[in-house]
Short mmCIF file of C-alpha atoms in Angstrom, two decimals:
data_model
loop_
_atom_site.label_atom_id
_atom_site.label_comp_id
_atom_site.label_asym_id
_atom_site.label_seq_id
_atom_site.Cartn_x
_atom_site.Cartn_y
_atom_site.Cartn_z
CA MET A 11 98.59 80.99 104.56
CA ALA A 12 102.22 81.20 103.43
CA ALA A 13 103.20 84.54 101.92
CA GLU A 14 106.15 85.15 99.60
CA THR A 15 107.79 88.59 99.59
CA VAL A 16 108.11 89.88 96.03
CA TYR A 17 109.59 93.20 94.89
CA LEU A 18 108.08 95.00 91.90
CA GLU A 19 109.33 97.89 89.80
CA THR A 20 106.80 100.54 88.81
CA LEU A 21 106.64 102.41 85.52
CA ASP A 22 108.43 105.35 87.15
CA GLY A 23 111.22 103.15 88.52
CA VAL A 24 110.13 102.76 92.17
CA THR A 25 110.66 99.45 93.97
CA ILE A 26 107.54 98.19 95.74
CA GLU A 27 107.40 95.42 98.36
CA THR A 28 104.49 92.99 98.25
CA ASP A 29 103.25 89.83 99.91
CA VAL A 30 102.08 87.20 97.43
CA VAL A 31 99.93 84.22 98.42
CA ARG A 32 99.26 81.60 95.74
CA THR A 33 96.33 79.23 95.73
CA GLU A 34 96.93 75.61 94.79
CA GLN A 35 93.82 75.62 92.61
CA TYR A 36 94.36 75.91 88.87
CA PRO A 37 92.98 77.87 87.31
CA ALA A 38 92.59 80.32 90.17
CA ARG A 39 89.25 82.10 90.40
CA ALA A 40 91.04 85.46 90.33
CA VAL A 41 94.10 87.37 91.45
CA VAL A 42 93.10 89.75 94.24
CA ILE A 43 95.27 92.87 94.52
CA ILE A 44 94.95 94.50 97.94
CA ALA A 45 95.72 98.13 98.82
CA HIS A 46 96.21 99.28 102.40
CA PRO A 47 94.87 102.28 104.39
CA HIS A 48 96.52 105.68 104.61
CA PRO A 49 100.26 105.35 105.37
CA GLN A 50 100.40 108.66 107.22
CA TYR A 51 98.07 107.11 109.80
CA GLY A 52 99.99 103.86 110.13
CA GLY A 53 98.55 101.95 107.19
CA ASP A 54 100.58 99.19 105.54
CA ARG A 55 100.12 95.73 104.07
CA HIS A 56 100.13 94.21 107.57
CA ASN A 57 96.87 95.97 108.49
CA HIS A 58 94.27 93.57 109.89
CA VAL A 59 91.70 94.31 107.16
CA VAL A 60 94.33 93.79 104.44
CA ARG A 61 95.21 90.48 106.06
CA ALA A 62 91.50 89.59 106.27
CA LEU A 63 91.15 90.24 102.53
CA GLN A 64 94.23 88.14 101.80
CA SER A 65 92.92 85.30 103.95
CA ALA A 66 89.54 85.52 102.24
CA ALA A 67 91.23 85.31 98.84
CA ALA A 68 93.05 82.14 99.91
CA ASN A 69 89.83 80.60 101.23
CA LEU A 70 88.11 81.37 97.93
CA GLN A 71 90.81 79.80 95.71
CA CYS A 72 92.37 83.07 94.57
CA HIS A 73 95.94 84.27 94.36
CA SER A 74 96.53 87.55 96.18
CA ILE A 75 99.05 90.39 96.13
CA ALA A 76 99.14 92.75 99.13
CA VAL A 77 101.08 95.90 98.27
CA ASP A 78 103.07 98.30 100.44
CA PHE A 79 102.65 101.65 98.72
CA ARG A 80 105.67 103.80 97.89
CA GLY A 81 107.26 105.31 100.97
CA VAL A 82 105.93 102.52 103.21
CA GLY A 83 108.12 99.87 104.87
CA ASN A 84 110.78 98.66 102.44
CA SER A 85 109.08 100.18 99.39
CA GLY A 86 110.99 103.02 97.74
CA GLY A 87 109.74 106.42 96.74
CA GLN A 88 107.58 108.87 98.65
CA HIS A 89 103.91 109.14 99.56
CA ASP A 90 102.01 110.94 96.80
CA ASN A 91 98.51 111.29 98.29
CA GLY A 92 97.12 108.50 96.12
CA ASP A 93 98.27 109.76 92.73
CA ALA A 94 101.56 107.95 91.96
CA GLU A 95 100.33 105.10 94.19
CA ARG A 96 98.20 104.06 91.23
CA LEU A 97 101.44 103.02 89.53
CA ASP A 98 102.17 100.71 92.48
CA LEU A 99 98.90 98.87 91.89
CA ALA A 100 99.48 98.88 88.13
CA ALA A 101 102.78 97.07 88.76
CA ALA A 102 100.86 94.51 90.81
CA CYS A 103 98.53 94.01 87.82
CA GLU A 104 101.58 93.17 85.70
CA LEU A 105 102.71 90.65 88.30
CA ALA A 106 99.21 89.14 88.34
CA ASP A 107 99.41 88.60 84.59
CA MET A 108 102.77 86.86 84.97
CA MET A 109 101.49 84.65 87.80
CA GLU A 110 98.57 83.33 85.76
CA PRO A 111 98.00 84.86 82.33
CA ASP A 112 94.40 85.78 81.49
CA CYS A 113 93.27 85.25 85.09
CA PRO A 114 90.76 87.95 86.10
CA ILE A 115 91.90 90.57 88.59
CA VAL A 116 89.84 91.86 91.50
CA MET A 117 91.19 95.22 92.64
CA ALA A 118 90.51 95.46 96.37
CA GLY A 119 91.39 98.03 98.98
CA TYR A 120 90.57 99.31 102.42
CA SER A 121 89.97 102.99 103.25
CA PHE A 122 92.60 105.12 101.44
CA GLY A 123 93.65 102.02 99.52
CA SER A 124 90.12 101.51 98.21
CA VAL A 125 90.12 105.02 96.73
CA VAL A 126 93.46 104.41 95.02
CA GLY A 127 92.21 101.08 93.72
CA LEU A 128 89.07 102.63 92.24
CA ASN A 129 91.33 104.91 90.21
CA VAL A 130 93.29 102.09 88.58
CA SER A 131 92.23 100.75 85.20
CA ASN A 132 93.64 97.65 83.52
CA PRO A 133 92.02 95.40 80.91
CA PHE A 134 92.31 92.40 83.23
CA ILE A 135 90.50 94.07 86.15
CA ALA A 136 87.18 92.26 86.23
CA GLY A 137 85.80 94.04 89.31
CA TRP A 138 86.55 96.20 92.33
CA VAL A 139 86.05 95.72 96.07
CA ALA A 140 86.20 98.86 98.21
CA VAL A 141 86.09 98.39 101.98
CA ALA A 142 85.06 101.54 103.90
CA PRO A 143 85.87 104.01 101.11
CA PRO A 144 86.13 107.52 102.62
CA LEU A 145 84.36 110.10 100.46
CA PRO A 146 86.57 112.98 101.72
CA MET A 147 89.51 111.31 99.95
CA MET A 148 87.72 111.20 96.60
CA GLN A 149 88.77 114.49 95.07
CA SER A 150 87.20 113.58 91.73
CA LEU A 151 85.07 110.86 90.16
CA PRO A 152 87.08 107.61 90.32
CA THR A 153 88.08 105.93 87.08
CA ALA A 154 86.03 102.85 87.94
CA ALA A 155 82.80 104.81 88.45
CA ASN A 156 81.81 104.71 84.77
CA ASN A 157 83.31 101.30 84.03
CA HIS A 158 80.77 98.60 83.21
CA ARG A 159 82.54 96.02 85.39
CA PRO A 160 81.06 95.37 88.87
CA LYS A 161 82.00 97.34 91.96
CA PHE A 162 81.17 96.24 95.51
CA LEU A 163 81.51 98.82 98.30
CA LEU A 164 81.40 97.71 101.94
CA ALA A 165 79.95 100.43 104.19
CA PRO A 166 80.40 100.16 107.99
CA GLU A 167 77.29 101.26 109.84
CA HIS A 168 79.14 103.64 112.18
CA ASP A 169 81.88 104.82 109.81
CA GLN A 170 83.26 108.12 111.11
CA PHE A 171 84.15 109.37 107.62
CA THR A 172 81.31 108.19 105.38
CA ASN A 173 78.14 106.49 106.59
CA PRO A 174 76.20 104.05 104.35
CA SER A 175 73.56 106.63 103.42
CA GLN A 176 76.19 109.16 102.34
CA LEU A 177 78.00 106.52 100.33
CA ARG A 178 74.85 105.41 98.54
CA ASP A 179 74.03 109.00 97.61
CA ALA A 180 77.55 109.61 96.32
CA VAL A 181 77.63 106.52 94.09
CA SER A 182 74.03 106.66 92.88
CA THR A 183 75.17 107.57 89.37
CA TRP A 184 78.02 105.04 89.21
CA VAL A 185 77.68 102.13 86.80
CA ASN A 186 77.14 98.57 88.11
CA THR A 187 77.83 99.50 91.72
CA THR A 188 76.53 97.76 94.85
CA VAL A 189 76.80 99.13 98.40
CA VAL A 190 76.70 96.47 101.13
CA ASP A 191 76.06 97.48 104.74
CA LEU A 192 78.36 96.21 107.48
CA PRO A 193 76.37 96.52 110.72
CA GLY A 194 77.72 97.20 114.18
CA VAL A 195 81.21 98.48 113.38
CA ASP A 196 82.96 101.76 112.61
CA HIS A 197 85.55 102.64 109.98
CA PHE A 198 88.27 100.56 111.63
CA ILE A 199 86.29 97.28 111.55
CA ALA A 200 87.74 95.96 114.79
CA ALA A 201 85.28 93.05 114.84
CA ASP A 202 84.35 90.45 112.21
CA ALA A 203 86.73 91.74 109.51
CA PRO A 204 87.51 88.21 108.21
CA LYS A 205 83.83 87.33 107.82
CA ALA A 206 82.94 90.66 106.23
CA CYS A 207 85.84 90.51 103.77
CA GLN A 208 85.02 86.96 102.75
CA GLN A 209 81.38 87.87 102.09
CA ILE A 210 82.14 90.93 99.97
CA LEU A 211 84.89 89.17 98.01
CA GLU A 212 82.62 86.21 97.32
CA MET A 213 79.99 88.59 95.96
CA ALA A 214 82.56 90.08 93.60
CA LEU A 215 83.79 86.67 92.45
CA GLN A 216 80.26 85.50 91.71
CA ALA A 217 79.62 88.67 89.72
CA ILE A 218 82.67 88.17 87.49
CA SER A 219 82.31 84.43 86.98
#
């Protein structure tokens, strides 16, 4: 899986570093945009779950864009607790449209990144994948909650921040939302991340096809 480093400019003028992996299939099934866990706890685009999502995208004939949020690595700007970070993912949506116009976008993220991703809207976003979304980081109802497009939330059985039952209760009023259990692991998904990410991404791709 060969990644190309691409720099994006956000609407507010911040430079964002990304890793882009292109599938050889044309047309691609989707462009998967991937957001990383909380940067103040070491999260970046090199996180193992982010890499698992990017590998899954390649296996499933999708392009992918893994983003380093503002203030992380070589990206400019400063951490904004998930607010301005939405502009970072919006810039990735613009890149996705340039890579393959009219190709559907799957907005994916892990932990903090999943919450940011659920708050990004774009007409080309065909669905969302949220891996281990932590409810304490959802200060308000995410933008995607009332969107008719499909949302797939992966809930680790032993998640220290939000267990599957809590997550199901919280999203019970969301539109077109599916919670998928991930047995035997906690929030950090130290085991079987590649398999779990491939399964949840395949579900999303089938739903948007």
